[in-house]
Structure formats: C-alpha cells, structure tokens
Amino acid sequence: MVAMDTPAVLFRACPLCGRDNRAEPVFAAYTPGSWDLKRCPDCDLVYLETIPDYAATAEELAWDHTFVAWHAARDRAPAQRVLSKVGRSIRIGTHVVRKRRRMDELIATLAAPGPVLDVGCGKGSQLAKLPERYIPFGIEISAGQAAYARELVRARGGDILVQPGATGLRQFPAGFFTGIMMRSYLEHEGQPREALQGAAHALAADGVLVIKVPNFGSLNRQVFGRRWCGFRFPDHMNYFTPDTLVRLCRESGLAVRSFPWLDRLPTSDNMWLVAGRA
Ligand SMILES: [Zn+2]
C-alpha cells in the first residue's frame, strides 16, 4: 500500500453563484483550522473554499471513519438534542408531518414504479428498504461500501456506480429514473450544481428528487455556534439555508415541488425538499 501524502486540496469559487471569493475574509466565527469557510457576499452561500479531492474524500475522510468521533461530540451536547426535539414536536404538533419522515417512505409515496437511484448510497441500506416495484441503483464514491451495496441491488436488477455523484449521474440515460434520493449527500458534494444538473438530466419528466440536508439557518447553529452538530470539516463542504438551497435547485434545471414551510423555519435542523424537472 502506498503511503498517503497530505490530500490534494482544490480551490472552489462559490458553488452557487460562481463568484471568486479568494480576496474575501474567512467566516471567522466558524472557520476551523486549515479549512477556509466563506460566506459569499453576493449570494450568501456558506461553503468551504478549499476542499480535499475526491480520492481523499473516498478513502481518508469517508463517513464511516469520522462517524465515531462525530457521534462522541454530539453525545456531549445534550442541549442540542433537546432543541432538535422541540422543533420536531412543533412539527408533529401541527400535523404537517405525521411522524419522522423516511426517505424510502417518501419515494414509495411520490415516485412511479421503475428505477430509483440513491446518490451516495453507502452500503445500500436505504435502497434495501425500497418496495419491490422499484429497481434500486446507487452511486457511491467508496469502492468498499459500493461492494456491499452491489450485492443487495443486483438481485433486483439494479447496480452501483463507483464515482462521485456529480459525474456518476451523467452516466445514466436521460429520463431514466422515476425517483432520485439525496440524503446526507449534497452537503458533502464538491460540485453541488453539477450534481443537481445531473439529477435533472437523469430524472423522468414526472420523476421526483428528494433532498435532505442540514439547515445552516437553524436555531441550533445560531445558539451553539461552532459546536453545532451540522459542522463537520471537511466532510460537510456546503452549508445551505432554505433560500440558497431553493436557488441552487432552480438554477440547475429543477422545479421545487414541495418544501414544507416548517422545514424553512429556524427550529428545523434539517430540510426536506422535493423537486422535479423544470
Ligand atoms: Zn455566491
């Protein structure tokens, strides 16, 4: 095995509006160590300006390596969990959401039978929950995790691509999928615009894209600052608010079909958005 050098680092202009923010100061309140967090003065997107390349993301910084450390930190912040529960109780109390939503349940409710894709599918646990009327496909950057997922989906006629999401989505024929899932993915993607454009390409005319991402506009982030559970450097590269998420979707060839107003409030730690082709 070849010893790993320091991972190659890539510069990014603003992933939402394309502005070169190298001359702008870092977002000092939250900037960690060697990763430069920026808040774009034109479009307000918060993002890491320098990111590790995809190879490093796949092998060195994969979620399964960092999960334990993150979970330990979260366990030390019980007050954050209380605030999350308050937000959830408000949502449940208004009957907008009957219970905690699950990605597979949303797909089963919204997507027509046919091929369904999970972008950043990991070991395929989400694909395994899809009802039989769907043919499960996945894109996964980690070859090790993709091997697990492939075993699961091939028996049902699907397959797994080992690629970054942004390029992998382009490998499928136009209009191929009745449903695409992006759960805990878009905040990790170095090229979120290209990924959403790829989803617009790969979705059927009446297909649905379901996105779940952390809400940078959440009360928890405002109260807990850099101890907010949504900060994970450099795993999380894009920090969306309701406004920046909607704008990126619209500018990527997608139309927002559903974005519950309660998800846009600061009490919501996570945002669920359903989009289709524009
Ligand atoms: Zn911008």
PDB file of C-alpha atoms and ligand atoms in Angstrom:
ATOM      1  CA  MET A   1       0.000   0.000   0.000  1.00  0.00           C
ATOM      2  CA  VAL A   2       1.316   3.429  -0.938  1.00  0.00           C
ATOM      3  CA  ALA A   3       1.696   5.864   1.945  1.00  0.00           C
ATOM      4  CA  MET A   4      -0.769   8.754   1.675  1.00  0.00           C
ATOM      5  CA  ASP A   5       0.677  12.243   1.412  1.00  0.00           C
ATOM      6  CA  THR A   6      -1.337  15.230   2.535  1.00  0.00           C
ATOM      7  CA  PRO A   7      -4.530  15.076   0.454  1.00  0.00           C
ATOM      8  CA  ALA A   8      -4.608  17.251  -2.662  1.00  0.00           C
ATOM      9  CA  VAL A   9      -6.640  20.367  -1.979  1.00  0.00           C
ATOM     10  CA  LEU A  10      -8.861  22.001  -4.581  1.00  0.00           C
ATOM     11  CA  PHE A  11      -9.987  25.624  -4.720  1.00  0.00           C
ATOM     12  CA  ARG A  12     -13.663  26.370  -5.294  1.00  0.00           C
ATOM     13  CA  ALA A  13     -15.335  29.544  -6.466  1.00  0.00           C
ATOM     14  CA  CYS A  14     -18.787  29.969  -4.894  1.00  0.00           C
ATOM     15  CA  PRO A  15     -20.696  26.782  -5.856  1.00  0.00           C
ATOM     16  CA  LEU A  16     -23.950  28.753  -6.086  1.00  0.00           C
ATOM     17  CA  CYS A  17     -23.166  31.975  -7.984  1.00  0.00           C
ATOM     18  CA  GLY A  18     -19.617  31.330  -9.236  1.00  0.00           C
ATOM     19  CA  ARG A  19     -18.060  34.378  -7.524  1.00  0.00           C
ATOM     20  CA  ASP A  20     -14.319  34.089  -6.791  1.00  0.00           C
ATOM     21  CA  ASN A  21     -14.124  34.856  -3.069  1.00  0.00           C
ATOM     22  CA  ARG A  22     -10.377  34.402  -2.543  1.00  0.00           C
ATOM     23  CA  ALA A  23      -9.999  38.081  -1.619  1.00  0.00           C
ATOM     24  CA  GLU A  24     -12.799  37.865   0.949  1.00  0.00           C
ATOM     25  CA  PRO A  25     -12.057  37.237   4.646  1.00  0.00           C
ATOM     26  CA  VAL A  26     -12.853  33.835   6.125  1.00  0.00           C
ATOM     27  CA  PHE A  27     -16.086  33.367   8.069  1.00  0.00           C
ATOM     28  CA  ALA A  28     -14.187  33.898  11.301  1.00  0.00           C
ATOM     29  CA  ALA A  29     -16.841  32.742  13.763  1.00  0.00           C
ATOM     30  CA  TYR A  30     -16.776  29.203  12.405  1.00  0.00           C
ATOM     31  CA  THR A  31     -13.615  28.700  10.397  1.00  0.00           C
ATOM     32  CA  PRO A  32     -11.792  25.604  11.604  1.00  0.00           C
ATOM     33  CA  GLY A  33      -8.049  25.006  11.405  1.00  0.00           C
ATOM     34  CA  SER A  34      -6.818  24.728   7.864  1.00  0.00           C
ATOM     35  CA  TRP A  35     -10.175  24.742   6.045  1.00  0.00           C
ATOM     36  CA  ASP A  36     -11.370  28.148   4.834  1.00  0.00           C
ATOM     37  CA  LEU A  37     -15.070  28.664   5.344  1.00  0.00           C
ATOM     38  CA  LYS A  38     -16.502  31.550   3.304  1.00  0.00           C
ATOM     39  CA  ARG A  39     -19.840  33.337   3.197  1.00  0.00           C
ATOM     40  CA  CYS A  40     -20.362  34.583  -0.336  1.00  0.00           C
ATOM     41  CA  PRO A  41     -21.124  38.332  -0.257  1.00  0.00           C
ATOM     42  CA  ASP A  42     -23.255  38.076  -3.406  1.00  0.00           C
ATOM     43  CA  CYS A  43     -25.482  35.042  -2.783  1.00  0.00           C
ATOM     44  CA  ASP A  44     -24.978  34.331   0.956  1.00  0.00           C
ATOM     45  CA  LEU A  45     -23.988  30.673   0.493  1.00  0.00           C
ATOM     46  CA  VAL A  46     -21.664  29.369   3.218  1.00  0.00           C
ATOM     47  CA  TYR A  47     -19.117  26.878   1.869  1.00  0.00           C
ATOM     48  CA  LEU A  48     -15.602  25.521   2.212  1.00  0.00           C
ATOM     49  CA  GLU A  49     -13.414  27.311  -0.306  1.00  0.00           C
ATOM     50  CA  THR A  50     -10.699  24.663  -0.231  1.00  0.00           C
ATOM     51  CA  ILE A  51     -11.715  21.013  -0.253  1.00  0.00           C
ATOM     52  CA  PRO A  52      -9.910  17.674  -0.396  1.00  0.00           C
ATOM     53  CA  ASP A  53     -10.034  15.989  -3.796  1.00  0.00           C
ATOM     54  CA  TYR A  54     -12.435  13.122  -4.416  1.00  0.00           C
ATOM     55  CA  ALA A  55      -9.796  10.416  -3.892  1.00  0.00           C
ATOM     56  CA  ALA A  56      -9.127  11.694  -0.395  1.00  0.00           C
ATOM     57  CA  THR A  57     -12.827  12.027   0.279  1.00  0.00           C
ATOM     58  CA  ALA A  58     -13.365   8.414  -0.726  1.00  0.00           C
ATOM     59  CA  GLU A  59     -10.603   6.840   1.298  1.00  0.00           C
ATOM     60  CA  GLU A  60      -9.346   9.110   4.064  1.00  0.00           C
ATOM     61  CA  LEU A  61     -12.355  11.119   5.091  1.00  0.00           C
ATOM     62  CA  ALA A  62     -15.188   8.683   4.465  1.00  0.00           C
ATOM     63  CA  TRP A  63     -18.166   8.969   6.746  1.00  0.00           C
ATOM     64  CA  ASP A  64     -17.580   5.581   8.339  1.00  0.00           C
ATOM     65  CA  HIS A  65     -14.150   6.777   9.521  1.00  0.00           C
ATOM     66  CA  THR A  66     -15.400  10.012  11.028  1.00  0.00           C
ATOM     67  CA  PHE A  67     -18.750   8.819  12.363  1.00  0.00           C
ATOM     68  CA  VAL A  68     -17.464   7.686  15.743  1.00  0.00           C
ATOM     69  CA  ALA A  69     -15.694  10.963  16.505  1.00  0.00           C
ATOM     70  CA  TRP A  70     -18.722  12.972  15.431  1.00  0.00           C
ATOM     71  CA  HIS A  71     -21.101  10.889  17.497  1.00  0.00           C
ATOM     72  CA  ALA A  72     -18.941  11.274  20.580  1.00  0.00           C
ATOM     73  CA  ALA A  73     -19.006  15.060  20.170  1.00  0.00           C
ATOM     74  CA  ARG A  74     -22.766  15.037  19.727  1.00  0.00           C
ATOM     75  CA  ASP A  75     -23.243  12.995  22.873  1.00  0.00           C
ATOM     76  CA  ARG A  76     -21.514  15.756  24.802  1.00  0.00           C
ATOM     77  CA  ALA A  77     -24.116  18.269  23.697  1.00  0.00           C
ATOM     78  CA  PRO A  78     -27.446  17.077  25.142  1.00  0.00           C
ATOM     79  CA  ALA A  79     -28.931  20.570  24.935  1.00  0.00           C
ATOM     80  CA  GLN A  80     -28.716  20.419  21.147  1.00  0.00           C
ATOM     81  CA  ARG A  81     -30.764  17.277  21.150  1.00  0.00           C
ATOM     82  CA  VAL A  82     -33.363  18.968  23.314  1.00  0.00           C
ATOM     83  CA  LEU A  83     -33.674  21.843  20.836  1.00  0.00           C
ATOM     84  CA  SER A  84     -33.982  19.368  17.974  1.00  0.00           C
ATOM     85  CA  LYS A  85     -36.749  17.597  19.840  1.00  0.00           C
ATOM     86  CA  VAL A  86     -38.559  20.885  20.443  1.00  0.00           C
ATOM     87  CA  GLY A  87     -38.509  21.600  16.724  1.00  0.00           C
ATOM     88  CA  ARG A  88     -39.748  18.114  15.935  1.00  0.00           C
ATOM     89  CA  SER A  89     -42.542  18.362  18.483  1.00  0.00           C
ATOM     90  CA  ILE A  90     -43.714  21.619  16.946  1.00  0.00           C
ATOM     91  CA  ARG A  91     -43.796  19.995  13.524  1.00  0.00           C
ATOM     92  CA  ILE A  92     -45.626  16.941  14.802  1.00  0.00           C
ATOM     93  CA  GLY A  93     -47.997  19.131  16.782  1.00  0.00           C
ATOM     94  CA  THR A  94     -49.149  20.956  13.679  1.00  0.00           C
ATOM     95  CA  HIS A  95     -49.904  17.690  11.882  1.00  0.00           C
ATOM     96  CA  VAL A  96     -47.917  18.776   8.863  1.00  0.00           C
ATOM     97  CA  VAL A  97     -45.735  15.770   9.474  1.00  0.00           C
ATOM     98  CA  ARG A  98     -47.334  12.710  10.983  1.00  0.00           C
ATOM     99  CA  LYS A  99     -44.078  11.184  12.114  1.00  0.00           C
ATOM    100  CA  ARG A 100     -40.383  11.301  11.370  1.00  0.00           C
ATOM    101  CA  ARG A 101     -40.045  11.111   7.641  1.00  0.00           C
ATOM    102  CA  ARG A 102     -38.034   8.428   5.952  1.00  0.00           C
ATOM    103  CA  MET A 103     -36.542   8.627   2.516  1.00  0.00           C
ATOM    104  CA  ASP A 104     -37.879   5.248   1.359  1.00  0.00           C
ATOM    105  CA  GLU A 105     -41.399   6.158   2.524  1.00  0.00           C
ATOM    106  CA  LEU A 106     -41.329   9.416   0.594  1.00  0.00           C
ATOM    107  CA  ILE A 107     -40.144   7.654  -2.562  1.00  0.00           C
ATOM    108  CA  ALA A 108     -42.828   4.975  -2.141  1.00  0.00           C
ATOM    109  CA  THR A 109     -45.452   7.727  -1.849  1.00  0.00           C
ATOM    110  CA  LEU A 110     -44.231  10.004  -4.642  1.00  0.00           C
ATOM    111  CA  ALA A 111     -42.346   8.006  -7.301  1.00  0.00           C
ATOM    112  CA  ALA A 112     -43.854   5.825 -10.036  1.00  0.00           C
ATOM    113  CA  PRO A 113     -42.634   2.189 -10.203  1.00  0.00           C
ATOM    114  CA  GLY A 114     -39.288   1.830 -12.002  1.00  0.00           C
ATOM    115  CA  PRO A 115     -35.587   2.544 -11.492  1.00  0.00           C
ATOM    116  CA  VAL A 116     -34.725   4.588  -8.370  1.00  0.00           C
ATOM    117  CA  LEU A 117     -31.272   5.981  -7.617  1.00  0.00           C
ATOM    118  CA  ASP A 118     -29.614   6.687  -4.259  1.00  0.00           C
ATOM    119  CA  VAL A 119     -26.739   9.171  -4.659  1.00  0.00           C
ATOM    120  CA  GLY A 120     -24.096   8.498  -2.020  1.00  0.00           C
ATOM    121  CA  CYS A 121     -25.735   5.160  -1.232  1.00  0.00           C
ATOM    122  CA  GLY A 122     -23.085   3.835   1.176  1.00  0.00           C
ATOM    123  CA  LYS A 123     -23.669   0.153   1.837  1.00  0.00           C
ATOM    124  CA  GLY A 124     -27.154   0.301   0.329  1.00  0.00           C
ATOM    125  CA  SER A 125     -29.273   0.295   3.495  1.00  0.00           C
ATOM    126  CA  GLN A 126     -31.702   2.825   2.061  1.00  0.00           C
ATOM    127  CA  LEU A 127     -32.009   1.000  -1.274  1.00  0.00           C
ATOM    128  CA  ALA A 128     -32.758  -2.234   0.566  1.00  0.00           C
ATOM    129  CA  LYS A 129     -35.865  -0.653   2.111  1.00  0.00           C
ATOM    130  CA  LEU A 130     -37.465   0.266  -1.223  1.00  0.00           C
ATOM    131  CA  PRO A 131     -40.602  -1.732  -2.130  1.00  0.00           C
ATOM    132  CA  GLU A 132     -40.323  -4.425  -4.800  1.00  0.00           C
ATOM    133  CA  ARG A 133     -41.824  -2.248  -7.532  1.00  0.00           C
ATOM    134  CA  TYR A 134     -38.571  -0.244  -7.676  1.00  0.00           C
ATOM    135  CA  ILE A 135     -35.273  -1.284  -9.284  1.00  0.00           C
ATOM    136  CA  PRO A 136     -32.541   0.022  -6.974  1.00  0.00           C
ATOM    137  CA  PHE A 137     -29.453   1.817  -8.330  1.00  0.00           C
ATOM    138  CA  GLY A 138     -26.726   3.607  -6.403  1.00  0.00           C
ATOM    139  CA  ILE A 139     -23.730   5.891  -6.822  1.00  0.00           C
ATOM    140  CA  GLU A 140     -21.027   5.596  -4.184  1.00  0.00           C
ATOM    141  CA  ILE A 141     -17.542   7.105  -4.056  1.00  0.00           C
ATOM    142  CA  SER A 142     -16.160   4.464  -1.679  1.00  0.00           C
ATOM    143  CA  ALA A 143     -15.392   1.204  -3.517  1.00  0.00           C
ATOM    144  CA  GLY A 144     -15.556  -0.769  -0.266  1.00  0.00           C
ATOM    145  CA  GLN A 145     -19.080   0.381   0.573  1.00  0.00           C
ATOM    146  CA  ALA A 146     -20.197   0.031  -3.052  1.00  0.00           C
ATOM    147  CA  ALA A 147     -19.270  -3.662  -2.967  1.00  0.00           C
ATOM    148  CA  TYR A 148     -21.763  -4.260  -0.138  1.00  0.00           C
ATOM    149  CA  ALA A 149     -24.478  -2.300  -1.899  1.00  0.00           C
ATOM    150  CA  ARG A 150     -23.906  -4.112  -5.208  1.00  0.00           C
ATOM    151  CA  GLU A 151     -24.665  -7.489  -3.613  1.00  0.00           C
ATOM    152  CA  LEU A 152     -28.018  -6.144  -2.455  1.00  0.00           C
ATOM    153  CA  VAL A 153     -29.202  -4.456  -5.629  1.00  0.00           C
ATOM    154  CA  ARG A 154     -28.010  -6.816  -8.369  1.00  0.00           C
ATOM    155  CA  ALA A 155     -30.505  -9.453  -7.265  1.00  0.00           C
ATOM    156  CA  ARG A 156     -33.233  -6.925  -8.118  1.00  0.00           C
ATOM    157  CA  GLY A 157     -31.811  -5.873 -11.491  1.00  0.00           C
ATOM    158  CA  GLY A 158     -30.000  -2.739 -10.316  1.00  0.00           C
ATOM    159  CA  ASP A 159     -26.334  -1.802  -9.997  1.00  0.00           C
ATOM    160  CA  ILE A 160     -23.891   0.540  -8.228  1.00  0.00           C
ATOM    161  CA  LEU A 161     -21.536   3.019  -9.906  1.00  0.00           C
ATOM    162  CA  VAL A 162     -18.294   3.829  -8.074  1.00  0.00           C
ATOM    163  CA  GLN A 163     -17.999   7.533  -8.913  1.00  0.00           C
ATOM    164  CA  PRO A 164     -18.529  10.994  -7.481  1.00  0.00           C
ATOM    165  CA  GLY A 165     -22.223  11.881  -7.660  1.00  0.00           C
ATOM    166  CA  ALA A 166     -21.698  14.868  -9.934  1.00  0.00           C
ATOM    167  CA  THR A 167     -20.179  12.755 -12.733  1.00  0.00           C
ATOM    168  CA  GLY A 168     -21.963   9.490 -11.981  1.00  0.00           C
ATOM    169  CA  LEU A 169     -25.416  10.964 -12.604  1.00  0.00           C
ATOM    170  CA  ARG A 170     -24.367  11.731 -16.185  1.00  0.00           C
ATOM    171  CA  GLN A 171     -23.613   8.074 -16.879  1.00  0.00           C
ATOM    172  CA  PHE A 172     -27.318   7.196 -16.937  1.00  0.00           C
ATOM    173  CA  PRO A 173     -29.605   7.799 -19.929  1.00  0.00           C
ATOM    174  CA  ALA A 174     -31.714  10.977 -19.879  1.00  0.00           C
ATOM    175  CA  GLY A 175     -35.015  10.499 -18.083  1.00  0.00           C
ATOM    176  CA  PHE A 176     -34.041   7.080 -16.683  1.00  0.00           C
ATOM    177  CA  PHE A 177     -35.180   7.351 -13.057  1.00  0.00           C
ATOM    178  CA  THR A 178     -38.647   7.718 -11.561  1.00  0.00           C
ATOM    179  CA  GLY A 179     -37.023   8.730  -8.268  1.00  0.00           C
ATOM    180  CA  ILE A 180     -33.647  10.013  -7.028  1.00  0.00           C
ATOM    181  CA  MET A 181     -32.662  10.199  -3.357  1.00  0.00           C
ATOM    182  CA  MET A 182     -30.095  12.637  -1.949  1.00  0.00           C
ATOM    183  CA  ARG A 183     -29.952  12.106   1.786  1.00  0.00           C
ATOM    184  CA  SER A 184     -26.937  13.415   3.684  1.00  0.00           C
ATOM    185  CA  TYR A 185     -25.226  13.808   0.317  1.00  0.00           C
ATOM    186  CA  LEU A 186     -25.457  17.329  -1.106  1.00  0.00           C
ATOM    187  CA  GLU A 187     -23.581  18.890   1.816  1.00  0.00           C
ATOM    188  CA  HIS A 188     -20.666  16.505   1.054  1.00  0.00           C
ATOM    189  CA  GLU A 189     -20.544  17.179  -2.713  1.00  0.00           C
ATOM    190  CA  GLY A 190     -17.743  19.421  -4.015  1.00  0.00           C
ATOM    191  CA  GLN A 191     -19.803  20.177  -7.136  1.00  0.00           C
ATOM    192  CA  PRO A 192     -23.399  20.518  -5.914  1.00  0.00           C
ATOM    193  CA  ARG A 193     -24.593  22.433  -9.002  1.00  0.00           C
ATOM    194  CA  GLU A 194     -23.260  19.767 -11.357  1.00  0.00           C
ATOM    195  CA  ALA A 195     -24.878  17.089  -9.173  1.00  0.00           C
ATOM    196  CA  LEU A 196     -28.302  18.745  -9.344  1.00  0.00           C
ATOM    197  CA  GLN A 197     -27.933  19.317 -13.085  1.00  0.00           C
ATOM    198  CA  GLY A 198     -27.104  15.629 -13.367  1.00  0.00           C
ATOM    199  CA  ALA A 199     -30.269  14.793 -11.436  1.00  0.00           C
ATOM    200  CA  ALA A 200     -32.325  16.973 -13.804  1.00  0.00           C
ATOM    201  CA  HIS A 201     -30.787  15.012 -16.702  1.00  0.00           C
ATOM    202  CA  ALA A 202     -31.379  11.564 -15.208  1.00  0.00           C
ATOM    203  CA  LEU A 203     -34.934  12.168 -13.905  1.00  0.00           C
ATOM    204  CA  ALA A 204     -38.020  11.157 -15.870  1.00  0.00           C
ATOM    205  CA  ALA A 205     -40.361  14.004 -16.849  1.00  0.00           C
ATOM    206  CA  ASP A 206     -42.614  13.210 -13.878  1.00  0.00           C
ATOM    207  CA  GLY A 207     -39.789  11.877 -11.668  1.00  0.00           C
ATOM    208  CA  VAL A 208     -39.094  13.126  -8.160  1.00  0.00           C
ATOM    209  CA  LEU A 209     -35.846  14.136  -6.492  1.00  0.00           C
ATOM    210  CA  VAL A 210     -35.937  14.070  -2.680  1.00  0.00           C
ATOM    211  CA  ILE A 211     -33.214  16.056  -0.884  1.00  0.00           C
ATOM    212  CA  LYS A 212     -32.402  16.070   2.823  1.00  0.00           C
ATOM    213  CA  VAL A 213     -29.675  18.457   4.049  1.00  0.00           C
ATOM    214  CA  PRO A 214     -28.764  20.203   7.320  1.00  0.00           C
ATOM    215  CA  ASN A 215     -30.220  23.694   7.755  1.00  0.00           C
ATOM    216  CA  PHE A 216     -27.476  26.279   8.336  1.00  0.00           C
ATOM    217  CA  GLY A 217     -30.226  28.749   9.260  1.00  0.00           C
ATOM    218  CA  SER A 218     -31.242  26.606  12.234  1.00  0.00           C
ATOM    219  CA  LEU A 219     -31.588  27.913  15.749  1.00  0.00           C
ATOM    220  CA  ASN A 220     -29.194  25.223  16.963  1.00  0.00           C
ATOM    221  CA  ARG A 221     -26.443  26.645  14.744  1.00  0.00           C
ATOM    222  CA  GLN A 222     -27.155  30.160  15.968  1.00  0.00           C
ATOM    223  CA  VAL A 223     -27.165  29.119  19.631  1.00  0.00           C
ATOM    224  CA  PHE A 224     -24.322  26.606  19.628  1.00  0.00           C
ATOM    225  CA  GLY A 225     -22.075  28.289  17.091  1.00  0.00           C
ATOM    226  CA  ARG A 226     -19.117  26.183  16.163  1.00  0.00           C
ATOM    227  CA  ARG A 227     -20.354  23.358  18.395  1.00  0.00           C
ATOM    228  CA  TRP A 228     -23.415  22.918  16.117  1.00  0.00           C
ATOM    229  CA  CYS A 229     -23.729  19.259  15.084  1.00  0.00           C
ATOM    230  CA  GLY A 230     -24.005  20.258  11.384  1.00  0.00           C
ATOM    231  CA  PHE A 231     -20.354  21.393  11.269  1.00  0.00           C
ATOM    232  CA  ARG A 232     -18.074  18.608  10.129  1.00  0.00           C
ATOM    233  CA  PHE A 233     -14.876  19.705   8.442  1.00  0.00           C
ATOM    234  CA  PRO A 234     -14.055  18.952   5.752  1.00  0.00           C
ATOM    235  CA  ASP A 235     -16.811  16.345   5.279  1.00  0.00           C
ATOM    236  CA  HIS A 236     -19.520  18.990   5.029  1.00  0.00           C
ATOM    237  CA  MET A 237     -18.500  21.398   2.273  1.00  0.00           C
ATOM    238  CA  ASN A 238     -21.780  23.232   1.603  1.00  0.00           C
ATOM    239  CA  TYR A 239     -23.956  24.832   4.297  1.00  0.00           C
ATOM    240  CA  PHE A 240     -27.394  25.542   2.825  1.00  0.00           C
ATOM    241  CA  THR A 241     -30.186  27.723   4.113  1.00  0.00           C
ATOM    242  CA  PRO A 242     -33.727  27.441   2.707  1.00  0.00           C
ATOM    243  CA  ASP A 243     -33.009  30.315   0.277  1.00  0.00           C
ATOM    244  CA  THR A 244     -29.677  29.056  -1.049  1.00  0.00           C
ATOM    245  CA  LEU A 245     -30.999  25.502  -1.445  1.00  0.00           C
ATOM    246  CA  VAL A 246     -34.025  26.637  -3.450  1.00  0.00           C
ATOM    247  CA  ARG A 247     -31.925  28.932  -5.642  1.00  0.00           C
ATOM    248  CA  LEU A 248     -29.424  26.179  -6.457  1.00  0.00           C
ATOM    249  CA  CYS A 249     -32.259  23.800  -7.415  1.00  0.00           C
ATOM    250  CA  ARG A 250     -33.939  26.375  -9.651  1.00  0.00           C
ATOM    251  CA  GLU A 251     -30.708  27.289 -11.407  1.00  0.00           C
ATOM    252  CA  SER A 252     -29.901  23.617 -12.036  1.00  0.00           C
ATOM    253  CA  GLY A 253     -32.930  22.816 -14.186  1.00  0.00           C
ATOM    254  CA  LEU A 254     -35.200  21.716 -11.331  1.00  0.00           C
ATOM    255  CA  ALA A 255     -38.558  22.963 -10.078  1.00  0.00           C
ATOM    256  CA  VAL A 256     -39.392  22.790  -6.374  1.00  0.00           C
ATOM    257  CA  ARG A 257     -42.492  20.621  -5.936  1.00  0.00           C
ATOM    258  CA  SER A 258     -42.672  20.603  -2.142  1.00  0.00           C
ATOM    259  CA  PHE A 259     -40.735  22.391   0.571  1.00  0.00           C
ATOM    260  CA  PRO A 260     -42.869  22.492   3.742  1.00  0.00           C
ATOM    261  CA  TRP A 261     -42.782  25.885   5.424  1.00  0.00           C
ATOM    262  CA  LEU A 262     -41.942  24.260   8.757  1.00  0.00           C
ATOM    263  CA  ASP A 263     -38.717  22.974   7.220  1.00  0.00           C
ATOM    264  CA  ARG A 264     -37.773  26.555   6.387  1.00  0.00           C
ATOM    265  CA  LEU A 265     -38.045  27.707   9.997  1.00  0.00           C
ATOM    266  CA  PRO A 266     -35.017  28.025  12.295  1.00  0.00           C
ATOM    267  CA  THR A 267     -36.470  25.308  14.542  1.00  0.00           C
ATOM    268  CA  SER A 268     -35.656  22.781  11.819  1.00  0.00           C
ATOM    269  CA  ASP A 269     -32.180  21.224  11.929  1.00  0.00           C
ATOM    270  CA  ASN A 270     -32.767  19.507   8.599  1.00  0.00           C
ATOM    271  CA  MET A 271     -34.552  20.465   5.402  1.00  0.00           C
ATOM    272  CA  TRP A 272     -36.529  18.079   3.208  1.00  0.00           C
ATOM    273  CA  LEU A 273     -37.216  19.278  -0.306  1.00  0.00           C
ATOM    274  CA  VAL A 274     -38.934  17.516  -3.217  1.00  0.00           C
ATOM    275  CA  ALA A 275     -38.058  18.663  -6.748  1.00  0.00           C
ATOM    276  CA  GLY A 276     -38.834  17.614 -10.294  1.00  0.00           C
ATOM    277  CA  ARG A 277     -37.591  18.619 -13.727  1.00  0.00           C
ATOM    278  CA  ALA A 278     -38.328  22.254 -14.543  1.00  0.00           C
TER     279      ALA A 278
HETATM  280 ZN    ZN B   1     -22.129  33.158  -4.264  1.00  0.00          ZN
END
